[in-house]
JSON list of C-alpha atoms in Angstrom, two decimals:
[
{"chain": "K", "resi": 1, "resn": "MET", "atom": "CA", "xyz": [-107.47, 21.41, 56.46]},
{"chain": "K", "resi": 2, "resn": "LYS", "atom": "CA", "xyz": [-108.81, 22.38, 59.88]},
{"chain": "K", "resi": 3, "resn": "ASN", "atom": "CA", "xyz": [-110.73, 20.07, 62.17]},
{"chain": "K", "resi": 4, "resn": "LYS", "atom": "CA", "xyz": [-112.65, 20.06, 65.44]},
{"chain": "K", "resi": 5, "resn": "VAL", "atom": "CA", "xyz": [-111.46, 16.67, 66.67]},
{"chain": "K", "resi": 6, "resn": "LYS", "atom": "CA", "xyz": [-109.82, 17.98, 69.83]},
{"chain": "K", "resi": 7, "resn": "LEU", "atom": "CA", "xyz": [-112.81, 20.16, 70.72]},
{"chain": "K", "resi": 8, "resn": "ASN", "atom": "CA", "xyz": [-115.23, 17.25, 70.34]},
{"chain": "K", "resi": 9, "resn": "ARG", "atom": "CA", "xyz": [-112.95, 14.83, 72.15]},
{"chain": "K", "resi": 10, "resn": "VAL", "atom": "CA", "xyz": [-112.58, 17.16, 75.13]},
{"chain": "K", "resi": 11, "resn": "MET", "atom": "CA", "xyz": [-116.35, 17.75, 75.17]},
{"chain": "K", "resi": 12, "resn": "LEU", "atom": "CA", "xyz": [-116.85, 13.99, 75.48]},
{"chain": "K", "resi": 13, "resn": "ASP", "atom": "CA", "xyz": [-114.13, 13.87, 78.16]},
{"chain": "K", "resi": 14, "resn": "LYS", "atom": "CA", "xyz": [-112.15, 11.25, 76.27]},
{"chain": "K", "resi": 15, "resn": "THR", "atom": "CA", "xyz": [-108.39, 10.85, 76.15]},
{"chain": "K", "resi": 16, "resn": "GLN", "atom": "CA", "xyz": [-106.45, 10.56, 72.89]},
{"chain": "K", "resi": 17, "resn": "GLU", "atom": "CA", "xyz": [-105.78, 6.93, 73.77]},
{"chain": "K", "resi": 18, "resn": "GLU", "atom": "CA", "xyz": [-109.48, 6.14, 74.24]},
{"chain": "K", "resi": 19, "resn": "LEU", "atom": "CA", "xyz": [-110.42, 7.83, 70.98]},
{"chain": "K", "resi": 20, "resn": "ALA", "atom": "CA", "xyz": [-107.57, 6.07, 69.15]},
{"chain": "K", "resi": 21, "resn": "GLN", "atom": "CA", "xyz": [-108.72, 2.67, 70.42]},
{"chain": "K", "resi": 22, "resn": "ALA", "atom": "CA", "xyz": [-112.32, 3.35, 69.43]},
{"chain": "K", "resi": 23, "resn": "ILE", "atom": "CA", "xyz": [-111.31, 4.41, 65.91]},
{"chain": "K", "resi": 24, "resn": "GLY", "atom": "CA", "xyz": [-108.63, 1.73, 65.46]},
{"chain": "K", "resi": 25, "resn": "VAL", "atom": "CA", "xyz": [-105.61, 3.99, 64.99]},
{"chain": "K", "resi": 26, "resn": "SER", "atom": "CA", "xyz": [-102.62, 4.88, 67.17]},
{"chain": "K", "resi": 27, "resn": "ARG", "atom": "CA", "xyz": [-102.60, 7.68, 69.74]},
{"chain": "K", "resi": 28, "resn": "GLN", "atom": "CA", "xyz": [-99.91, 9.39, 67.67]},
{"chain": "K", "resi": 29, "resn": "THR", "atom": "CA", "xyz": [-102.31, 9.53, 64.72]},
{"chain": "K", "resi": 30, "resn": "ILE", "atom": "CA", "xyz": [-104.98, 11.28, 66.80]},
{"chain": "K", "resi": 31, "resn": "HIS", "atom": "CA", "xyz": [-102.35, 13.69, 68.11]},
{"chain": "K", "resi": 32, "resn": "ALA", "atom": "CA", "xyz": [-101.15, 14.47, 64.57]},
{"chain": "K", "resi": 33, "resn": "ILE", "atom": "CA", "xyz": [-104.74, 14.99, 63.33]},
{"chain": "K", "resi": 34, "resn": "GLU", "atom": "CA", "xyz": [-105.57, 17.31, 66.22]},
{"chain": "K", "resi": 35, "resn": "ARG", "atom": "CA", "xyz": [-102.48, 19.38, 65.50]},
{"chain": "K", "resi": 36, "resn": "ASN", "atom": "CA", "xyz": [-103.41, 19.58, 61.80]},
{"chain": "K", "resi": 37, "resn": "LYS", "atom": "CA", "xyz": [-100.14, 17.84, 60.91]},
{"chain": "K", "resi": 38, "resn": "PHE", "atom": "CA", "xyz": [-101.86, 14.94, 59.24]},
{"chain": "K", "resi": 39, "resn": "VAL", "atom": "CA", "xyz": [-104.96, 14.77, 57.05]},
{"chain": "K", "resi": 40, "resn": "PRO", "atom": "CA", "xyz": [-106.66, 11.43, 57.65]},
{"chain": "K", "resi": 41, "resn": "SER", "atom": "CA", "xyz": [-108.05, 9.16, 54.95]},
{"chain": "K", "resi": 42, "resn": "VAL", "atom": "CA", "xyz": [-111.76, 9.26, 54.10]},
{"chain": "K", "resi": 43, "resn": "GLN", "atom": "CA", "xyz": [-112.22, 6.03, 56.06]},
{"chain": "K", "resi": 44, "resn": "THR", "atom": "CA", "xyz": [-110.70, 7.43, 59.27]},
{"chain": "K", "resi": 45, "resn": "ALA", "atom": "CA", "xyz": [-112.51, 10.77, 58.82]},
{"chain": "K", "resi": 46, "resn": "MET", "atom": "CA", "xyz": [-115.83, 8.93, 58.54]},
{"chain": "K", "resi": 47, "resn": "ARG", "atom": "CA", "xyz": [-115.04, 6.80, 61.59]},
{"chain": "K", "resi": 48, "resn": "LEU", "atom": "CA", "xyz": [-114.22, 9.94, 63.58]},
{"chain": "K", "resi": 49, "resn": "ALA", "atom": "CA", "xyz": [-117.40, 11.65, 62.40]},
{"chain": "K", "resi": 50, "resn": "ASN", "atom": "CA", "xyz": [-119.46, 8.58, 63.34]},
{"chain": "K", "resi": 51, "resn": "TYR", "atom": "CA", "xyz": [-117.84, 8.47, 66.75]},
{"chain": "K", "resi": 52, "resn": "PHE", "atom": "CA", "xyz": [-118.75, 12.09, 67.45]},
{"chain": "K", "resi": 53, "resn": "LYS", "atom": "CA", "xyz": [-122.15, 11.68, 65.76]},
{"chain": "K", "resi": 54, "resn": "LEU", "atom": "CA", "xyz": [-121.36, 14.48, 63.32]},
{"chain": "K", "resi": 55, "resn": "SER", "atom": "CA", "xyz": [-121.02, 14.71, 59.58]},
{"chain": "K", "resi": 56, "resn": "VAL", "atom": "CA", "xyz": [-117.52, 14.74, 58.06]},
{"chain": "K", "resi": 57, "resn": "GLU", "atom": "CA", "xyz": [-118.14, 18.32, 56.89]},
{"chain": "K", "resi": 58, "resn": "GLU", "atom": "CA", "xyz": [-118.94, 19.40, 60.45]},
{"chain": "K", "resi": 59, "resn": "LEU", "atom": "CA", "xyz": [-115.76, 17.82, 61.78]},
{"chain": "K", "resi": 60, "resn": "PHE", "atom": "CA", "xyz": [-113.38, 18.83, 58.98]},
{"chain": "K", "resi": 61, "resn": "GLU", "atom": "CA", "xyz": [-113.30, 21.99, 56.93]},
{"chain": "K", "resi": 62, "resn": "LEU", "atom": "CA", "xyz": [-111.10, 23.14, 54.08]},
{"chain": "K", "resi": 63, "resn": "ASN", "atom": "CA", "xyz": [-108.85, 26.14, 54.56]},
{"chain": "K", "resi": 64, "resn": "ASP", "atom": "CA", "xyz": [-109.80, 29.19, 52.48]},
{"chain": "B", "resi": 1, "resn": "MET", "atom": "CA", "xyz": [-97.93, -3.11, 52.21]},
{"chain": "B", "resi": 2, "resn": "LYS", "atom": "CA", "xyz": [-97.75, -6.45, 54.05]},
{"chain": "B", "resi": 3, "resn": "LEU", "atom": "CA", "xyz": [-95.36, -6.31, 56.99]},
{"chain": "B", "resi": 4, "resn": "LEU", "atom": "CA", "xyz": [-94.07, -8.79, 59.52]},
{"chain": "B", "resi": 5, "resn": "PRO", "atom": "CA", "xyz": [-95.71, -9.01, 62.97]},
{"chain": "B", "resi": 6, "resn": "HIS", "atom": "CA", "xyz": [-94.58, -6.56, 65.63]},
{"chain": "B", "resi": 7, "resn": "TYR", "atom": "CA", "xyz": [-92.53, -9.13, 67.61]},
{"chain": "B", "resi": 8, "resn": "PHE", "atom": "CA", "xyz": [-90.09, -9.31, 64.68]},
{"chain": "B", "resi": 9, "resn": "LYS", "atom": "CA", "xyz": [-88.80, -5.92, 65.83]},
{"chain": "B", "resi": 10, "resn": "ARG", "atom": "CA", "xyz": [-87.38, -7.61, 68.94]},
{"chain": "B", "resi": 11, "resn": "ILE", "atom": "CA", "xyz": [-85.96, -10.49, 66.92]},
{"chain": "B", "resi": 12, "resn": "GLY", "atom": "CA", "xyz": [-84.41, -7.96, 64.53]},
{"chain": "B", "resi": 13, "resn": "LEU", "atom": "CA", "xyz": [-82.81, -5.98, 67.34]},
{"chain": "B", "resi": 14, "resn": "PHE", "atom": "CA", "xyz": [-81.46, -9.16, 68.91]},
{"chain": "B", "resi": 15, "resn": "LEU", "atom": "CA", "xyz": [-79.93, -10.29, 65.59]},
{"chain": "B", "resi": 16, "resn": "PHE", "atom": "CA", "xyz": [-78.48, -6.83, 64.95]},
{"chain": "B", "resi": 17, "resn": "PHE", "atom": "CA", "xyz": [-76.60, -6.77, 68.26]},
{"chain": "B", "resi": 18, "resn": "LEU", "atom": "CA", "xyz": [-75.64, -10.43, 67.93]},
{"chain": "B", "resi": 19, "resn": "GLY", "atom": "CA", "xyz": [-74.15, -9.67, 64.50]},
{"chain": "B", "resi": 20, "resn": "PHE", "atom": "CA", "xyz": [-72.35, -6.68, 65.96]},
{"chain": "B", "resi": 21, "resn": "ILE", "atom": "CA", "xyz": [-70.70, -8.96, 68.52]},
{"chain": "B", "resi": 22, "resn": "LEU", "atom": "CA", "xyz": [-69.86, -11.62, 65.90]},
{"chain": "B", "resi": 23, "resn": "ALA", "atom": "CA", "xyz": [-68.26, -8.97, 63.67]},
{"chain": "B", "resi": 24, "resn": "LEU", "atom": "CA", "xyz": [-66.34, -7.44, 66.56]},
{"chain": "B", "resi": 25, "resn": "ASP", "atom": "CA", "xyz": [-63.01, -7.88, 64.75]},
{"chain": "B", "resi": 26, "resn": "SER", "atom": "CA", "xyz": [-64.34, -6.03, 61.68]},
{"chain": "B", "resi": 27, "resn": "VAL", "atom": "CA", "xyz": [-65.54, -3.19, 63.87]},
{"chain": "B", "resi": 28, "resn": "ARG", "atom": "CA", "xyz": [-62.22, -2.99, 65.72]},
{"chain": "B", "resi": 29, "resn": "GLU", "atom": "CA", "xyz": [-60.27, -3.17, 62.49]},
{"chain": "B", "resi": 30, "resn": "GLY", "atom": "CA", "xyz": [-62.45, -0.49, 60.91]},
{"chain": "B", "resi": 31, "resn": "PHE", "atom": "CA", "xyz": [-61.80, 1.86, 63.79]},
{"chain": "B", "resi": 32, "resn": "THR", "atom": "CA", "xyz": [-58.06, 1.12, 63.72]},
{"chain": "B", "resi": 33, "resn": "GLU", "atom": "CA", "xyz": [-57.58, 1.41, 59.94]},
{"chain": "B", "resi": 34, "resn": "GLY", "atom": "CA", "xyz": [-59.80, 4.42, 59.48]},
{"chain": "B", "resi": 35, "resn": "TYR", "atom": "CA", "xyz": [-61.20, 5.32, 56.10]},
{"chain": "B", "resi": 36, "resn": "THR", "atom": "CA", "xyz": [-57.81, 5.18, 54.39]},
{"chain": "B", "resi": 37, "resn": "ARG", "atom": "CA", "xyz": [-57.81, 1.40, 54.98]},
{"chain": "B", "resi": 38, "resn": "ALA", "atom": "CA", "xyz": [-54.15, 1.44, 55.89]},
{"chain": "B", "resi": 39, "resn": "GLU", "atom": "CA", "xyz": [-52.89, -2.00, 56.85]},
{"chain": "B", "resi": 40, "resn": "VAL", "atom": "CA", "xyz": [-52.45, -2.32, 60.59]},
{"chain": "B", "resi": 41, "resn": "GLU", "atom": "CA", "xyz": [-49.53, -4.35, 61.83]},
{"chain": "B", "resi": 42, "resn": "ASN", "atom": "CA", "xyz": [-49.92, -6.76, 64.72]},
{"chain": "B", "resi": 43, "resn": "PHE", "atom": "CA", "xyz": [-53.70, -6.68, 64.61]},
{"chain": "B", "resi": 44, "resn": "THR", "atom": "CA", "xyz": [-54.83, -9.43, 66.96]},
{"chain": "B", "resi": 45, "resn": "HIS", "atom": "CA", "xyz": [-58.04, -11.23, 66.08]},
{"chain": "B", "resi": 46, "resn": "ILE", "atom": "CA", "xyz": [-60.28, -12.13, 68.99]},
{"chain": "B", "resi": 47, "resn": "LEU", "atom": "CA", "xyz": [-62.74, -14.28, 67.04]},
{"chain": "B", "resi": 48, "resn": "PRO", "atom": "CA", "xyz": [-62.34, -16.76, 64.12]},
{"chain": "B", "resi": 49, "resn": "GLU", "atom": "CA", "xyz": [-62.22, -15.25, 60.62]},
{"chain": "B", "resi": 50, "resn": "ALA", "atom": "CA", "xyz": [-65.54, -16.85, 59.54]},
{"chain": "B", "resi": 51, "resn": "PHE", "atom": "CA", "xyz": [-67.36, -14.83, 62.19]},
{"chain": "B", "resi": 52, "resn": "ARG", "atom": "CA", "xyz": [-66.85, -11.67, 60.14]},
{"chain": "B", "resi": 53, "resn": "PHE", "atom": "CA", "xyz": [-69.13, -12.82, 57.34]},
{"chain": "B", "resi": 54, "resn": "TRP", "atom": "CA", "xyz": [-71.72, -14.22, 59.74]},
{"chain": "B", "resi": 55, "resn": "GLY", "atom": "CA", "xyz": [-71.59, -11.05, 61.79]},
{"chain": "B", "resi": 56, "resn": "ASP", "atom": "CA", "xyz": [-72.32, -8.90, 58.73]},
{"chain": "B", "resi": 57, "resn": "PHE", "atom": "CA", "xyz": [-75.01, -11.29, 57.55]},
{"chain": "B", "resi": 58, "resn": "THR", "atom": "CA", "xyz": [-76.70, -11.49, 60.96]},
{"chain": "B", "resi": 59, "resn": "SER", "atom": "CA", "xyz": [-76.70, -7.77, 61.68]},
{"chain": "B", "resi": 60, "resn": "LEU", "atom": "CA", "xyz": [-77.99, -6.91, 58.19]},
{"chain": "B", "resi": 61, "resn": "SER", "atom": "CA", "xyz": [-80.72, -9.55, 58.49]},
{"chain": "B", "resi": 62, "resn": "GLY", "atom": "CA", "xyz": [-81.64, -8.14, 61.91]},
{"chain": "B", "resi": 63, "resn": "LEU", "atom": "CA", "xyz": [-81.90, -4.61, 60.54]},
{"chain": "B", "resi": 64, "resn": "LEU", "atom": "CA", "xyz": [-84.02, -5.83, 57.63]},
{"chain": "B", "resi": 65, "resn": "LEU", "atom": "CA", "xyz": [-86.40, -7.62, 60.01]},
{"chain": "B", "resi": 66, "resn": "TYR", "atom": "CA", "xyz": [-86.64, -4.50, 62.16]},
{"chain": "B", "resi": 67, "resn": "VAL", "atom": "CA", "xyz": [-87.37, -2.24, 59.18]},
{"chain": "B", "resi": 68, "resn": "LEU", "atom": "CA", "xyz": [-89.96, -4.64, 57.75]},
{"chain": "B", "resi": 69, "resn": "SER", "atom": "CA", "xyz": [-91.93, -5.27, 60.94]},
{"chain": "B", "resi": 70, "resn": "ARG", "atom": "CA", "xyz": [-95.16, -3.57, 61.90]},
{"chain": "B", "resi": 71, "resn": "ASN", "atom": "CA", "xyz": [-95.54, -0.94, 64.59]},
{"chain": "B", "resi": 72, "resn": "ARG", "atom": "CA", "xyz": [-97.63, -1.95, 67.60]},
{"chain": "B", "resi": 73, "resn": "THR", "atom": "CA", "xyz": [-100.58, -0.10, 66.02]},
{"chain": "B", "resi": 74, "resn": "GLU", "atom": "CA", "xyz": [-100.11, 0.02, 62.28]},
{"chain": "B", "resi": 75, "resn": "ASP", "atom": "CA", "xyz": [-102.18, 2.69, 60.56]},
{"chain": "B", "resi": 76, "resn": "GLU", "atom": "CA", "xyz": [-102.11, 5.27, 57.76]},
{"chain": "B", "resi": 77, "resn": "PHE", "atom": "CA", "xyz": [-100.01, 7.73, 59.77]},
{"chain": "B", "resi": 78, "resn": "ALA", "atom": "CA", "xyz": [-97.31, 5.08, 60.28]},
{"chain": "B", "resi": 79, "resn": "GLN", "atom": "CA", "xyz": [-97.44, 4.26, 56.56]},
{"chain": "B", "resi": 80, "resn": "LYS", "atom": "CA", "xyz": [-97.15, 7.92, 55.60]},
{"chain": "B", "resi": 81, "resn": "LEU", "atom": "CA", "xyz": [-94.07, 8.28, 57.82]},
{"chain": "B", "resi": 82, "resn": "ARG", "atom": "CA", "xyz": [-92.60, 5.12, 56.31]},
{"chain": "B", "resi": 83, "resn": "TYR", "atom": "CA", "xyz": [-93.06, 6.27, 52.70]},
{"chain": "B", "resi": 84, "resn": "GLU", "atom": "CA", "xyz": [-91.86, 9.82, 53.37]},
{"chain": "B", "resi": 85, "resn": "SER", "atom": "CA", "xyz": [-88.78, 8.56, 55.20]},
{"chain": "B", "resi": 86, "resn": "ALA", "atom": "CA", "xyz": [-87.95, 6.11, 52.40]},
{"chain": "B", "resi": 87, "resn": "PHE", "atom": "CA", "xyz": [-88.24, 8.90, 49.80]},
{"chain": "B", "resi": 88, "resn": "LEU", "atom": "CA", "xyz": [-86.11, 11.28, 51.88]},
{"chain": "B", "resi": 89, "resn": "LEU", "atom": "CA", "xyz": [-83.54, 8.52, 52.37]},
{"chain": "B", "resi": 90, "resn": "MET", "atom": "CA", "xyz": [-83.33, 7.92, 48.61]},
{"chain": "B", "resi": 91, "resn": "VAL", "atom": "CA", "xyz": [-82.75, 11.63, 47.94]},
{"chain": "B", "resi": 92, "resn": "LEU", "atom": "CA", "xyz": [-80.18, 11.86, 50.75]},
{"chain": "B", "resi": 93, "resn": "THR", "atom": "CA", "xyz": [-78.35, 8.76, 49.51]},
{"chain": "B", "resi": 94, "resn": "ILE", "atom": "CA", "xyz": [-78.02, 10.20, 46.00]},
{"chain": "B", "resi": 95, "resn": "LEU", "atom": "CA", "xyz": [-76.84, 13.54, 47.42]},
{"chain": "B", "resi": 96, "resn": "VAL", "atom": "CA", "xyz": [-74.27, 11.91, 49.71]},
{"chain": "B", "resi": 97, "resn": "VAL", "atom": "CA", "xyz": [-72.93, 9.72, 46.87]},
{"chain": "B", "resi": 98, "resn": "LEU", "atom": "CA", "xyz": [-72.70, 12.78, 44.58]},
{"chain": "B", "resi": 99, "resn": "ILE", "atom": "CA", "xyz": [-70.87, 14.80, 47.23]},
{"chain": "B", "resi": 100, "resn": "LEU", "atom": "CA", "xyz": [-68.48, 11.91, 47.96]},
{"chain": "B", "resi": 101, "resn": "TYR", "atom": "CA", "xyz": [-67.73, 11.59, 44.23]},
{"chain": "B", "resi": 102, "resn": "VAL", "atom": "CA", "xyz": [-66.93, 15.29, 44.01]},
{"chain": "B", "resi": 103, "resn": "PHE", "atom": "CA", "xyz": [-64.30, 14.94, 46.74]},
{"chain": "B", "resi": 104, "resn": "ASN", "atom": "CA", "xyz": [-63.01, 11.50, 45.85]},
{"chain": "B", "resi": 105, "resn": "HIS", "atom": "CA", "xyz": [-64.22, 9.68, 42.73]},
{"chain": "B", "resi": 106, "resn": "GLU", "atom": "CA", "xyz": [-62.32, 6.53, 43.72]},
{"chain": "B", "resi": 107, "resn": "ILE", "atom": "CA", "xyz": [-64.04, 6.11, 47.04]},
{"chain": "B", "resi": 108, "resn": "LEU", "atom": "CA", "xyz": [-64.80, 2.52, 48.00]},
{"chain": "B", "resi": 109, "resn": "ILE", "atom": "CA", "xyz": [-67.44, 1.32, 50.41]},
{"chain": "B", "resi": 110, "resn": "GLU", "atom": "CA", "xyz": [-68.54, -2.22, 51.12]},
{"chain": "B", "resi": 111, "resn": "PRO", "atom": "CA", "xyz": [-72.11, -2.99, 50.05]},
{"chain": "B", "resi": 112, "resn": "SER", "atom": "CA", "xyz": [-72.98, -4.44, 53.48]},
{"chain": "B", "resi": 113, "resn": "MET", "atom": "CA", "xyz": [-71.71, -1.29, 55.19]},
{"chain": "B", "resi": 114, "resn": "PHE", "atom": "CA", "xyz": [-73.59, 0.93, 52.72]},
{"chain": "B", "resi": 115, "resn": "LEU", "atom": "CA", "xyz": [-76.87, -0.96, 53.22]},
{"chain": "B", "resi": 116, "resn": "ALA", "atom": "CA", "xyz": [-76.49, -1.02, 57.00]},
{"chain": "B", "resi": 117, "resn": "LEU", "atom": "CA", "xyz": [-75.88, 2.73, 57.03]},
{"chain": "B", "resi": 118, "resn": "GLN", "atom": "CA", "xyz": [-78.93, 3.25, 54.80]},
{"chain": "B", "resi": 119, "resn": "MET", "atom": "CA", "xyz": [-81.18, 1.21, 57.06]},
{"chain": "B", "resi": 120, "resn": "ILE", "atom": "CA", "xyz": [-79.91, 2.95, 60.19]},
{"chain": "B", "resi": 121, "resn": "ALA", "atom": "CA", "xyz": [-80.39, 6.34, 58.49]},
{"chain": "B", "resi": 122, "resn": "TYR", "atom": "CA", "xyz": [-83.94, 5.31, 57.53]},
{"chain": "B", "resi": 123, "resn": "LEU", "atom": "CA", "xyz": [-84.80, 4.45, 61.13]},
{"chain": "B", "resi": 124, "resn": "ILE", "atom": "CA", "xyz": [-83.31, 7.73, 62.38]},
{"chain": "B", "resi": 125, "resn": "ILE", "atom": "CA", "xyz": [-85.18, 9.79, 59.75]},
{"chain": "B", "resi": 126, "resn": "ARG", "atom": "CA", "xyz": [-88.46, 8.04, 60.60]},
{"chain": "B", "resi": 127, "resn": "ALA", "atom": "CA", "xyz": [-88.02, 8.57, 64.34]},
{"chain": "B", "resi": 128, "resn": "PHE", "atom": "CA", "xyz": [-87.00, 12.20, 63.72]},
{"chain": "B", "resi": 129, "resn": "LYS", "atom": "CA", "xyz": [-90.02, 12.91, 61.52]},
{"chain": "B", "resi": 130, "resn": "ARG", "atom": "CA", "xyz": [-92.36, 11.30, 64.05]},
{"chain": "B", "resi": 131, "resn": "GLY", "atom": "CA", "xyz": [-90.75, 13.35, 66.82]},
{"chain": "B", "resi": 132, "resn": "ILE", "atom": "CA", "xyz": [-91.18, 16.61, 64.88]},
{"chain": "B", "resi": 133, "resn": "ILE", "atom": "CA", "xyz": [-94.82, 15.92, 64.01]},
{"chain": "B", "resi": 134, "resn": "LEU", "atom": "CA", "xyz": [-95.73, 14.83, 67.52]},
{"chain": "B", "resi": 135, "resn": "MET", "atom": "CA", "xyz": [-93.72, 17.52, 69.27]},
{"chain": "B", "resi": 136, "resn": "LYS", "atom": "CA", "xyz": [-95.92, 19.52, 71.66]},
{"chain": "B", "resi": 137, "resn": "ASP", "atom": "CA", "xyz": [-96.48, 23.23, 70.91]}
]
C-alpha cells in the first residue's frame, strides 16, 4: 500500500514528531508509515486523513 | 494487551542488574565450569549460598517486568513489533532446541537460564526489527 503522508506532512511544514503527537502515535510509527514499512489501522488512517483534511482514499492507495 | 506503566522498565532493569550482582558466584562458576559442568576445585564463594537463588529470582523478575512494560508511546506499531518478535522467538527456540538435540540429546539447561536467554533474545529481536524498519534509506 502506498501513501502520501510524507508529501502532505512536508507541505504543512510539520515534523514527524509534531504529526505523531497530533495523531497520538509514536514518531517511529509515522516514520514506518512514510517508508511504507507499516500499514496503519483504519483508526490511525482516518486520524491521518482528518489531520490533512483529505479522504482516506486520497491519502492511501492500494498497489496494483 | 494490558501492560505495566513505562516506569516499570527502569525498575526491571534495576532488578535485572541487582540479580546479576546477587548471583555473581553462579556467573563466575558458570564461566569457570563451562558447558561441560566439570567440578572446579578450590572454587571460592564471595557471597552466601542463598544469594544464588535470590539472584536468579530477582534478575528473572526484572526481565519479566521489562518485557511486560509499555513503551513511552504505546501504539499499534509497537504492538506489531511485539507480536512479530514473540512469534519469531518461538520459532527460533524450537529450531535451537532441535539443533541442540541433534548434536547432544542429553543436553541439560536450567529453566531459569533458558527463560532468561529467551527474554534477552526477545528484546534483541525486537530492537533489531525496529532498527531494520526505521533504518534510513
